[in-house]
PDB file of C-alpha atoms in Angstrom:
ATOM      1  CA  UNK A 156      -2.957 -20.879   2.186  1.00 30.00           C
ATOM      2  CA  UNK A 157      -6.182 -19.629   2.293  1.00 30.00           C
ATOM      3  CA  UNK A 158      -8.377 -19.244   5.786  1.00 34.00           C
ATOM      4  CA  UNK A 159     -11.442 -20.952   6.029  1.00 35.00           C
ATOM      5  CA  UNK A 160     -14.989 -18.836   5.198  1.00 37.00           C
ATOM      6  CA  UNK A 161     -12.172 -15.774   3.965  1.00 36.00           C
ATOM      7  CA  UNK A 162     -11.629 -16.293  -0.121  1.00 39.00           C
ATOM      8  CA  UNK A 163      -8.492 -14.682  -1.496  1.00 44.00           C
ATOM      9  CA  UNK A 164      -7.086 -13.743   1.859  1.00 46.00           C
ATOM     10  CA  UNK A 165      -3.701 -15.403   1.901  1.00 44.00           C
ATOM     11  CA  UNK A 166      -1.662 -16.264   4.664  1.00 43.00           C
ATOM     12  CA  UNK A 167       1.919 -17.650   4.885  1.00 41.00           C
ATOM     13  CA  UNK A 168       1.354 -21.024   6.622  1.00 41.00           C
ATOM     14  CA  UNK A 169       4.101 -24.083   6.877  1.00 41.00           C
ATOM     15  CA  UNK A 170       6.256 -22.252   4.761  1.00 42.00           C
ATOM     16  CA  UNK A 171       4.146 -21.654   2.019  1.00 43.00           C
ATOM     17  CA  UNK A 172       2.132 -18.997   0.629  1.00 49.00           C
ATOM     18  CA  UNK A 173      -0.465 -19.191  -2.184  1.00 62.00           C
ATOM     19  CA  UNK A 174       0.211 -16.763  -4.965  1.00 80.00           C
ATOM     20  CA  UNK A 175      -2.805 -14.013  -5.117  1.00 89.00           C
ATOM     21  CA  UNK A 176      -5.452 -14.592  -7.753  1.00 88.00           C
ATOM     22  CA  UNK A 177      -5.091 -12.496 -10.614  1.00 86.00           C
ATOM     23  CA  UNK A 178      -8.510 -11.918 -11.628  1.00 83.00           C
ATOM     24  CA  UNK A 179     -11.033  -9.706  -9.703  1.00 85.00           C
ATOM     25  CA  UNK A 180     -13.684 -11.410  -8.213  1.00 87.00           C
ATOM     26  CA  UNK A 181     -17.184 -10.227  -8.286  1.00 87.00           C
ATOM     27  CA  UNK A 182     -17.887  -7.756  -5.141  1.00 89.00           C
ATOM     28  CA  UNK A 183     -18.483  -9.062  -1.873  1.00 84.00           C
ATOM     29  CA  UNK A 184     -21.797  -9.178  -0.565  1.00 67.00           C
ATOM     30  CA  UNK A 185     -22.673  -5.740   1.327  1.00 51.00           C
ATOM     31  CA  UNK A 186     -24.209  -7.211   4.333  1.00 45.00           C
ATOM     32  CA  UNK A 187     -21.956  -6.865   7.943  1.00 44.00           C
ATOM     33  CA  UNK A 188     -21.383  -8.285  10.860  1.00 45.00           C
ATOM     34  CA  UNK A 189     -23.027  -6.948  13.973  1.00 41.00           C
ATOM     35  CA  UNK A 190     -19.698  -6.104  15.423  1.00 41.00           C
ATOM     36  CA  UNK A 191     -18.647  -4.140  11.843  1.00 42.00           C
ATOM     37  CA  UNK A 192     -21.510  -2.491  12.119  1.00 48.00           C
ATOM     38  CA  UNK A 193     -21.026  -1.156  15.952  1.00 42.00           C
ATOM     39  CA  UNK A 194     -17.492  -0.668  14.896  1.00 34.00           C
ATOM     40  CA  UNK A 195     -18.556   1.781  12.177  1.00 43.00           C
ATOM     41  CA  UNK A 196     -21.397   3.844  14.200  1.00 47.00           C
ATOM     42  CA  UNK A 197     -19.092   4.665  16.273  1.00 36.00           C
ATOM     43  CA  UNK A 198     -16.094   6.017  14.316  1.00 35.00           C
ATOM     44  CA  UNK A 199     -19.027   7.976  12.514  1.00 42.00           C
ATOM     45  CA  UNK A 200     -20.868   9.392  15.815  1.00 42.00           C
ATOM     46  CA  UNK A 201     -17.327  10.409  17.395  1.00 32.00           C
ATOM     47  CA  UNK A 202     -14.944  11.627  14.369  1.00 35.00           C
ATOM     48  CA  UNK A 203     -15.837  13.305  11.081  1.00 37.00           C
ATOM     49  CA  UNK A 204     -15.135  11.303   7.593  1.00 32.00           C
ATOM     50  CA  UNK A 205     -12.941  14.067   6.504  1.00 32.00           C
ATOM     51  CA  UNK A 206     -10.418  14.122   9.494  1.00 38.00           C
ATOM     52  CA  UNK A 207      -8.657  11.879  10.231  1.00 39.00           C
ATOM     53  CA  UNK A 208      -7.128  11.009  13.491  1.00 41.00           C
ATOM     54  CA  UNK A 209      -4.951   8.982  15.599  1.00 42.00           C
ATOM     55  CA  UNK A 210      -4.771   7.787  18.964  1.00 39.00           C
ATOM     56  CA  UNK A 211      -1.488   6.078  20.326  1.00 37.00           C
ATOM     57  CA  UNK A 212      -1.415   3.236  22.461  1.00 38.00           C
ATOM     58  CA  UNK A 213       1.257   1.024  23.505  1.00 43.00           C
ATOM     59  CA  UNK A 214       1.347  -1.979  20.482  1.00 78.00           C
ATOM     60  CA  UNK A 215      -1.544  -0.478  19.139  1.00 85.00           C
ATOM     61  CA  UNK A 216      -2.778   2.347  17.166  1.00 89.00           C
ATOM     62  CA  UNK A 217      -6.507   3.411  16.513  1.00 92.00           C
ATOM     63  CA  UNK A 218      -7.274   5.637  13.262  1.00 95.00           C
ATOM     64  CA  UNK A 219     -10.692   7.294  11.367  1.00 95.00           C
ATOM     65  CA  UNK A 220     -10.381   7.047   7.709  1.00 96.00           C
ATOM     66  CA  UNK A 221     -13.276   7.205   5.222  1.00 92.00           C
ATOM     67  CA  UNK A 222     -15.851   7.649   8.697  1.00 92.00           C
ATOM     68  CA  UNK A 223     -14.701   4.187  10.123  1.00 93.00           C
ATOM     69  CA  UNK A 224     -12.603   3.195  12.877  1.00 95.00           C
ATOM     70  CA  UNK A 225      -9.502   1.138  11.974  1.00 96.00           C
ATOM     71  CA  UNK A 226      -7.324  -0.598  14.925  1.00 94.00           C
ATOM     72  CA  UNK A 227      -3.532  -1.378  13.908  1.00 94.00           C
ATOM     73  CA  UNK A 228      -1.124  -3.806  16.071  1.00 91.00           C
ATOM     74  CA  UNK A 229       2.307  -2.948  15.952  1.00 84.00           C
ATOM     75  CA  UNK A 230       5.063  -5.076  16.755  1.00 70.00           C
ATOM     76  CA  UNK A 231       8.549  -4.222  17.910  1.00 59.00           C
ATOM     77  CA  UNK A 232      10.028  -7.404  16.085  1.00 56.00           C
ATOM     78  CA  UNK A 233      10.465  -5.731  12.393  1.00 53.00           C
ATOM     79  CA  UNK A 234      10.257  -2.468  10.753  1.00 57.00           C
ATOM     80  CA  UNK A 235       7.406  -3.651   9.073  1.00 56.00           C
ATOM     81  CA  UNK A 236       5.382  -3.821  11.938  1.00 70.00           C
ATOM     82  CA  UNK A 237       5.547  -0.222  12.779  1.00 80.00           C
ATOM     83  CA  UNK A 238       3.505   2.247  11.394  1.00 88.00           C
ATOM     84  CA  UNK A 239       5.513   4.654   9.728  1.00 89.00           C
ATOM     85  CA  UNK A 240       4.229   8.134   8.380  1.00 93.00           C
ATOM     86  CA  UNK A 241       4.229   7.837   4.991  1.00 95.00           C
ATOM     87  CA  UNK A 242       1.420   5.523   5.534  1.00 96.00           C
ATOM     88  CA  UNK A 243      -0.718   7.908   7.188  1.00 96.00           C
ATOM     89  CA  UNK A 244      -0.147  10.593   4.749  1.00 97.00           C
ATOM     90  CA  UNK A 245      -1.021   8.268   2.344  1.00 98.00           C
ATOM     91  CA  UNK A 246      -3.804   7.304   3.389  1.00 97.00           C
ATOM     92  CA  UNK A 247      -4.650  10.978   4.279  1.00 97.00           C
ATOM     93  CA  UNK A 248      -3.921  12.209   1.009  1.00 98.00           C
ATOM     94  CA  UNK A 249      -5.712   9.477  -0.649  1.00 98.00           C
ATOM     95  CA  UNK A 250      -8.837  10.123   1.586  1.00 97.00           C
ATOM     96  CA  UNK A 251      -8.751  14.081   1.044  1.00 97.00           C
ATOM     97  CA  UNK A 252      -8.393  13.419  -2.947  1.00 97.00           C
ATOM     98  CA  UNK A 253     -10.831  10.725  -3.589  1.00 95.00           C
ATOM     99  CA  UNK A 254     -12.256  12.164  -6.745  1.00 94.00           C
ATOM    100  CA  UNK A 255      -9.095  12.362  -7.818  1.00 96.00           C
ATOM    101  CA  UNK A 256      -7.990   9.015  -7.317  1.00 97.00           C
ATOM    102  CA  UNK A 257     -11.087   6.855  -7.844  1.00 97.00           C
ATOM    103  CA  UNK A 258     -10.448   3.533  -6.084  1.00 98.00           C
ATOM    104  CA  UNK A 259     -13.509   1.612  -6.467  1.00 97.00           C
ATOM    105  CA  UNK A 260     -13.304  -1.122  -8.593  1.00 97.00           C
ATOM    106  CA  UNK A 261      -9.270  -0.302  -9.296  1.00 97.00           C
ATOM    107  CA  UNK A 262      -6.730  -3.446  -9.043  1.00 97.00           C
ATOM    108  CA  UNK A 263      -4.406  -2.182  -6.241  1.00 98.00           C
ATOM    109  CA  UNK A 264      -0.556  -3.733  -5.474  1.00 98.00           C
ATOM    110  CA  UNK A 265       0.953  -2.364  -2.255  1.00 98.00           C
ATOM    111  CA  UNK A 266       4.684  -3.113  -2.101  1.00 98.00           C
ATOM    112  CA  UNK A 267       5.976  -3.160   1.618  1.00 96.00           C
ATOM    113  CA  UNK A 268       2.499  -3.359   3.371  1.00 96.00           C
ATOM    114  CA  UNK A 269       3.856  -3.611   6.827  1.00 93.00           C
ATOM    115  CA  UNK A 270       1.190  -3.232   9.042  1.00 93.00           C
ATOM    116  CA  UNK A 271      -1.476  -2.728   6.587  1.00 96.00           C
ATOM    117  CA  UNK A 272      -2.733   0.599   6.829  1.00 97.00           C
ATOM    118  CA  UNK A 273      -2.867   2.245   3.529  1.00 98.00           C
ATOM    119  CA  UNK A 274      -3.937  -1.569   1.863  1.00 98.00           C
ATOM    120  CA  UNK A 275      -7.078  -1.172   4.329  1.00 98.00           C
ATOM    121  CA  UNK A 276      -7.784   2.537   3.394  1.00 98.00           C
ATOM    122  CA  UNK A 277      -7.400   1.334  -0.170  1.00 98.00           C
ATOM    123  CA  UNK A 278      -9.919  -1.378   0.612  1.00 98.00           C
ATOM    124  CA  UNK A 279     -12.309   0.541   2.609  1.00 97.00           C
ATOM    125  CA  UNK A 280     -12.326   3.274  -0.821  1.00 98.00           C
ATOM    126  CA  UNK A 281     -13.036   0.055  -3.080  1.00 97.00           C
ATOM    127  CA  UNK A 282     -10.207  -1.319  -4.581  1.00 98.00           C
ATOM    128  CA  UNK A 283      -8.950  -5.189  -4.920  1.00 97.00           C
ATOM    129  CA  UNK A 284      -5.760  -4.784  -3.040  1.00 98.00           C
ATOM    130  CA  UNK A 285      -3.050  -7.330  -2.603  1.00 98.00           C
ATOM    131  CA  UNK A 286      -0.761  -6.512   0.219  1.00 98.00           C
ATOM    132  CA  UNK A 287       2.978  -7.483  -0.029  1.00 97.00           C
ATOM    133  CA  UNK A 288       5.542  -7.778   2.186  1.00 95.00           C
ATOM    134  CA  UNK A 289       8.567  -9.943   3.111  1.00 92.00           C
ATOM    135  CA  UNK A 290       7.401 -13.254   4.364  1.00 92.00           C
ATOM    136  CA  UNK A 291       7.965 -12.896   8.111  1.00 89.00           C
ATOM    137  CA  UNK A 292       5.244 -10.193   8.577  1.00 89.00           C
ATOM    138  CA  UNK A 293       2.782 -11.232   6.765  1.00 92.00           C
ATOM    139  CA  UNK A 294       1.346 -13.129  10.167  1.00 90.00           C
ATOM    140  CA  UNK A 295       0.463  -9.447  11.730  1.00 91.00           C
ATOM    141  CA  UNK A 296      -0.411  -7.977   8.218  1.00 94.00           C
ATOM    142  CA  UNK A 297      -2.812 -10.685   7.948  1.00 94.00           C
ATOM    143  CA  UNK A 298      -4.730 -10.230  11.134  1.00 93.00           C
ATOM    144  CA  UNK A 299      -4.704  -6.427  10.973  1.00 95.00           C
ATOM    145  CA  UNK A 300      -6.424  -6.884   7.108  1.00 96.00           C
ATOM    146  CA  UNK A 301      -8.531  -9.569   8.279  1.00 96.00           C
ATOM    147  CA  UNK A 302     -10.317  -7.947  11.718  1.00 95.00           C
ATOM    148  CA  UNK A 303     -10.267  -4.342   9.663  1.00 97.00           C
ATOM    149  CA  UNK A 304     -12.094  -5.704   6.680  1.00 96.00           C
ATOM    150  CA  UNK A 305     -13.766  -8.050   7.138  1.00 94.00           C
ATOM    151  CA  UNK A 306     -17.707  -6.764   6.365  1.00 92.00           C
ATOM    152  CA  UNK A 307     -17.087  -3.548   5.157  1.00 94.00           C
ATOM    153  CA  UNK A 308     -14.778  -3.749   1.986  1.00 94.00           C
ATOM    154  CA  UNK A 309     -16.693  -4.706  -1.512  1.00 94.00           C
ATOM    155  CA  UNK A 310     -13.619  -6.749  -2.253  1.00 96.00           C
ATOM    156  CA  UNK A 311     -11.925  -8.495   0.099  1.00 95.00           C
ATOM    157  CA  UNK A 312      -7.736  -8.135   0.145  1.00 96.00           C
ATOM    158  CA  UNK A 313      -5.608 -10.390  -0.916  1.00 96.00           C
ATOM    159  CA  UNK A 314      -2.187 -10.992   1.610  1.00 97.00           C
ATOM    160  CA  UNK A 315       1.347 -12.362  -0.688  1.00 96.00           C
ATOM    161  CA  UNK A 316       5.155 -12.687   0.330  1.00 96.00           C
ATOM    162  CA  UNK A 317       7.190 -10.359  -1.939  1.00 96.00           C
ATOM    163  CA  UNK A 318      10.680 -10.044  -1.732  1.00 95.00           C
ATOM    164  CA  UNK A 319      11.770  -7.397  -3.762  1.00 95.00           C
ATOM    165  CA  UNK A 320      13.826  -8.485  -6.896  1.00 91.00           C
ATOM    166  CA  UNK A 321      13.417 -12.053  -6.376  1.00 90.00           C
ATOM    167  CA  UNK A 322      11.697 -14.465  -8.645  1.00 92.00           C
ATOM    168  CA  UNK A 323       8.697 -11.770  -9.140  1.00 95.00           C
ATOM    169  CA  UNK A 324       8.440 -12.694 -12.957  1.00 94.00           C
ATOM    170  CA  UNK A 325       7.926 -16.145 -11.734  1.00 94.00           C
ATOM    171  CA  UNK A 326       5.546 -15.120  -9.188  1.00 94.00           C
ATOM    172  CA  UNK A 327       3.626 -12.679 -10.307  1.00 96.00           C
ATOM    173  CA  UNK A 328       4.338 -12.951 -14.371  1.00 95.00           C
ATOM    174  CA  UNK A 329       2.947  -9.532 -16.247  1.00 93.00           C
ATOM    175  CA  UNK A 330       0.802 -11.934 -18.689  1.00 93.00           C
ATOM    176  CA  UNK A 331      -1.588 -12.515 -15.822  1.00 94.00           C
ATOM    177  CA  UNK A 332      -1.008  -9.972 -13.085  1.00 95.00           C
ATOM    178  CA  UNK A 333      -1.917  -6.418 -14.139  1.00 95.00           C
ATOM    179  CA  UNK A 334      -2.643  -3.166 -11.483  1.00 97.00           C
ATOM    180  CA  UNK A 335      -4.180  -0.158 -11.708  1.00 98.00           C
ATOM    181  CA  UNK A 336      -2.045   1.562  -9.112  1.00 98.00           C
ATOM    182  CA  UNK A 337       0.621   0.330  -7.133  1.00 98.00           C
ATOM    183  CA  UNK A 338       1.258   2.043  -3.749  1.00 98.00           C
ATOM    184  CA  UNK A 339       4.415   2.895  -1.726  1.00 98.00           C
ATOM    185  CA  UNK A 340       4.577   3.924   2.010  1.00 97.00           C
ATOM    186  CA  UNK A 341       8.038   4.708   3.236  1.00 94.00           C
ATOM    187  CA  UNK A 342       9.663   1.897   1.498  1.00 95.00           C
ATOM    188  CA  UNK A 343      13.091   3.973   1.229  1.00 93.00           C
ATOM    189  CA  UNK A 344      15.404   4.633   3.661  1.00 85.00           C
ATOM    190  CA  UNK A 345      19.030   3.010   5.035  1.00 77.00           C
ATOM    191  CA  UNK A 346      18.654  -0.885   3.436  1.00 81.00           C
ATOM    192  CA  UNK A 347      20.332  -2.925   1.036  1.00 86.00           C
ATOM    193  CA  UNK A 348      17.245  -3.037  -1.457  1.00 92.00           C
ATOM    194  CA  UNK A 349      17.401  -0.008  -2.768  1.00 93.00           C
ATOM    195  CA  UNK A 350      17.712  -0.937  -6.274  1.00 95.00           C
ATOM    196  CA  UNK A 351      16.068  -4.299  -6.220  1.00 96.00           C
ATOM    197  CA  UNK A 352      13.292  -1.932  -4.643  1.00 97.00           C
ATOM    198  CA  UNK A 353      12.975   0.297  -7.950  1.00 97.00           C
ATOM    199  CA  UNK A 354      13.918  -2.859 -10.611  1.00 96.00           C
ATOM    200  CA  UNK A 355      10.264  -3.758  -8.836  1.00 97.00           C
ATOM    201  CA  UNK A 356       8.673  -0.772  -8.601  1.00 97.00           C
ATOM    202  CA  UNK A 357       9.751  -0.596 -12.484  1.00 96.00           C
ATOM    203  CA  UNK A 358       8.000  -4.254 -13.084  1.00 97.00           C
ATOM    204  CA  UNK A 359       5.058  -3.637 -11.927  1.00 97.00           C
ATOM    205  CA  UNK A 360       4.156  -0.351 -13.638  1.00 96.00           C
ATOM    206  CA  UNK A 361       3.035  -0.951 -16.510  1.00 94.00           C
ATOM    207  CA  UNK A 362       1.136   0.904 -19.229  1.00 94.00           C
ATOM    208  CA  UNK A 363      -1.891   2.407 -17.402  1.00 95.00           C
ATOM    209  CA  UNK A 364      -0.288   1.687 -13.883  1.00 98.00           C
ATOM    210  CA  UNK A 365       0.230   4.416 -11.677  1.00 98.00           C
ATOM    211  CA  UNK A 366       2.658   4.568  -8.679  1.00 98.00           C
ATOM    212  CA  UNK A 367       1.668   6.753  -5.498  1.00 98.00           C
ATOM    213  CA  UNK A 368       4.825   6.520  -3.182  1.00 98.00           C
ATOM    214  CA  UNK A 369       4.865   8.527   0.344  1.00 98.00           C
ATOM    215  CA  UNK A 370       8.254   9.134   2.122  1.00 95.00           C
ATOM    216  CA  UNK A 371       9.711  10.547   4.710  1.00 92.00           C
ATOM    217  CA  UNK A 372      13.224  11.792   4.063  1.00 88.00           C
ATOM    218  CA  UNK A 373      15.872  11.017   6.406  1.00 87.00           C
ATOM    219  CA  UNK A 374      19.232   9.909   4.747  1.00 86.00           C
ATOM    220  CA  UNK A 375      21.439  11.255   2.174  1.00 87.00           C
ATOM    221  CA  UNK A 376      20.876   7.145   0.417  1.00 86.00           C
ATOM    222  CA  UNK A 377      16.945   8.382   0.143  1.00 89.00           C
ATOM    223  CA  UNK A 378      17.524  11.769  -2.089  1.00 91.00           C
ATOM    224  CA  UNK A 379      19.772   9.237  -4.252  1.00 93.00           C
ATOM    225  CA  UNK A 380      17.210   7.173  -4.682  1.00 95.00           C
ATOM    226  CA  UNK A 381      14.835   9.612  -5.652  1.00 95.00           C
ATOM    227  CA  UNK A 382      16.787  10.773  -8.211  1.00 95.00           C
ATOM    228  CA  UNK A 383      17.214   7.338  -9.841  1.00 95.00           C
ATOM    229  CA  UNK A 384      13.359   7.095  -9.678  1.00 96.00           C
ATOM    230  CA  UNK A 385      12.819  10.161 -11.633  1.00 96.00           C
ATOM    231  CA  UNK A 386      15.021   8.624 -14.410  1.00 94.00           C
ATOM    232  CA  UNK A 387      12.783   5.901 -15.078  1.00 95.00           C
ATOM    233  CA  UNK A 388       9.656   7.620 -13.676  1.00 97.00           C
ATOM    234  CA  UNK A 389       7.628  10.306 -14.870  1.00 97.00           C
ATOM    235  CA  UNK A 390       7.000  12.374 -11.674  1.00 97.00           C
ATOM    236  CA  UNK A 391       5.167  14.565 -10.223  1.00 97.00           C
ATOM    237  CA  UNK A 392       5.443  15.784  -6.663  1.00 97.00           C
ATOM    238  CA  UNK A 393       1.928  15.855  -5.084  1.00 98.00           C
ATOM    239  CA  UNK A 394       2.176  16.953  -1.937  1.00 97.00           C
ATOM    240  CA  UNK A 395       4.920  17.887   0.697  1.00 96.00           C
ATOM    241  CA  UNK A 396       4.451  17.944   4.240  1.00 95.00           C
ATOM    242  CA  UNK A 397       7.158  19.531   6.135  1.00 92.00           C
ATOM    243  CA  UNK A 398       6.514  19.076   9.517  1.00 90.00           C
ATOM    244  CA  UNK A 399       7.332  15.286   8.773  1.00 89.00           C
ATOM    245  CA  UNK A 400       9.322  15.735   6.049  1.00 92.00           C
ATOM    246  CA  UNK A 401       7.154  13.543   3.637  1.00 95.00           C
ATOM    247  CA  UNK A 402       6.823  13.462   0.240  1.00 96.00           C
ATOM    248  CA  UNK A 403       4.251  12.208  -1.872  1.00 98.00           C
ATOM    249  CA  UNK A 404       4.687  11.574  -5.447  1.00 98.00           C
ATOM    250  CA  UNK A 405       2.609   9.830  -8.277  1.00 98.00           C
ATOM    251  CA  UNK A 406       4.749   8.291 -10.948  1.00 98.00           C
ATOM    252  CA  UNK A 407       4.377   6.461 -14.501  1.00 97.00           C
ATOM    253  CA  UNK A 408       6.693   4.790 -16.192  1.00 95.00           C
ATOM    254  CA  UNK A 409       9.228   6.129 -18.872  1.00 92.00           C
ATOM    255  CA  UNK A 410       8.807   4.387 -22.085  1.00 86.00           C
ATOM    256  CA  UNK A 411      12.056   2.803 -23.726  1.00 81.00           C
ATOM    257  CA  UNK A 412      11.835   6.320 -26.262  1.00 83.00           C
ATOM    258  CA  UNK A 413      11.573   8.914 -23.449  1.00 82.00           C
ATOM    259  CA  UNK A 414      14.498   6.919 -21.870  1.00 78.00           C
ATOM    260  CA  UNK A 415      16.468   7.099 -25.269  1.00 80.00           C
ATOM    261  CA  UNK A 416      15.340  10.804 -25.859  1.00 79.00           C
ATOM    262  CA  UNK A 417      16.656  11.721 -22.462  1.00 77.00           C
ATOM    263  CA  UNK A 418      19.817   9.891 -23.258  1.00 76.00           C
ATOM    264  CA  UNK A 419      20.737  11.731 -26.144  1.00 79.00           C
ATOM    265  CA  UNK A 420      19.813  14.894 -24.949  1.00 78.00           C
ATOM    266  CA  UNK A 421      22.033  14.313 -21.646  1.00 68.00           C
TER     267      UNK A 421
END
C-alpha cells in the first residue's frame, strides 16, 4: 500500500503489501524540506563526510554517512530491528569505496533490510533501492526509510515483504525485476533459512548482478554456509575486519559451465 504524497514507498498495511515497481522512475526532484536541510548542515558542520560515526542511545542510534546525519530506531521485538555490524561496515565500506562501487543511478535489492541502514546509505549514494524483509518489520523499516530520505535521495526507496524461498518467482518474476547489485548485511548466522537464504541470493543474481554481503562470524553453521556460497558464487573477499570479526565479500554468480567444470574437476 502506498502512503499518500510518498510514490513507490511501500508499506505492509491490512495484511497486504504492494509488490515494488520494477521500472526506475525518473529522479526525484532535488529540492528539500527545511527540516532535511537543517538535518544535513548539521551532520556536515559537526562530522567529516569521510568518517563515519556512531552515537548509541537507548532504542536509537544516530550515524554520519556520505556528510549527513541518519537517525535509526531499534526495537527489541525482532532481530531485524537491531542494528547489527555488518550493516555498518557495509555501509562504511561502501562509503570509503564509492568510485569503486558507483551507486547512482544502479537498481539496488537489499535482502534482510532490518532496520534500514545500508538501504538508506545506498539511497543517499543514488541508487533505486528496494528494501526487503520479513513482513513483520517492515512497519519500523518503513519509518526509518521514510524520515531518513525523504528530500535528500534522487530516488526514493521502495519497502517489500520477502520471505526467503517463498513464492519469489511469483513475486518478483526475473522477466520484470532485474538489479544491479543486491546487498547482504549479516543475514547468516544460527536460523533455519540458511539454504532458502542462498536458493535467493542465487535468484536474484543474475548476469550483471553483483552481490556485496557483510558478516560477522559467530557459529560453526556460518563458515558452512560460506562455503556453500563459494560453490555457486564467484568470490572475492574484500575486506576483513577483525576486531568484529566481519567479512565482506562481493560475489557473481557461477554459470551452469563453471558449475559443471568444477564438477568434473572435483
Amino acid at each position: 500500500m502506498e502512503i499518500e504524497g510518498r510514490p513507490g514507498l511501500n508499506v505492509q498495511k491490512k495484511g497486504i503489501v504492494k509488490q515494488p515497481d520494477p521500472v526506475k522512475p525518473p529522479p526525484n526532484n532535488t529540492e528539500e524540506d527545511m527540516d532535511c536541510k537543517d538535518m544535513k548542515k548539521e551532520a556536515l558542520s559537526r562530522r567529516s563526510a569521510w568518517q563515519p560515526t556512531v552515537f548509541y542511545s537507548l532504542g536509537n542510534e544516530t550515524f554520519s554517512f556520505t556528510g549527513q546525519e541518519i537517525n535509526i530506531r531499534e526495537s527489541l521485538d525482532s532481530f531485524g530491528a537491531v542494528i547489527w555490524p555488518g550493516a555498518v561496515a557495509l555501509c562504511q565500506y561502501l562509503e570509503k569505496n564509492r568510485e569503486q562501487f558507483d551507486l547512482l543511478d544502479k537498481a539496488v535489492l537489499e535482502l534482510g533490510a532490518g532496520t534500514g541502514l545500508v538501504s538508506i546509505v545506498a539511497s543517499l549514494l543514488g541508487a533505486w533501492v528496494t528494501a526487503t524483509d520479513l513482513p513483520d518489520v517492515l512497519s519500523n523499516l518503513n519509518f526509518n526509510l521514510s524520515r531518513n530520505t525523504r528530500g535528500r535521495c534522487r530516488y526514493t526507496p521502495q519497502v517489500a515483504a520477502l520471505v526467503w524461498g517463498q513464492d519469489v518467482k511469483r513475486d518478483f518474476p526475473s522477466s520484470i525485476y532485474s538489479y544491479d547489485y543486491v546487498f547482504c548485511a549479516d543475514v547468516v548466522y544460527h536460523h533455519s533459512f540458511l539454504e532458502d537464504l542462498l536458493i535467493t541470493m542465487q535468484y536474484f543474481c543474475k548476469p550483471g548482478t553483483t552481490l556485496l554481503w557483510a558478516n560477522k562470524v559467530r557459529f560453526q553453521s556460518d563458515l558452512c554456509f560460506i562455503e556453500n556460497f563459494k560453490k555457486v558464487f564467484n568470490v572475492t573477499l574484500l575486506e576483513e575486519i577483525p576486531q568484529e570479526e566481519v567479512w565482506i565479500y562481493q560475489a557473481t554468480a557461477k554459470t551452469s559451465a563453471q558449475m559443471r567444470e568444477e564438477k568434473r574437476e572435483n
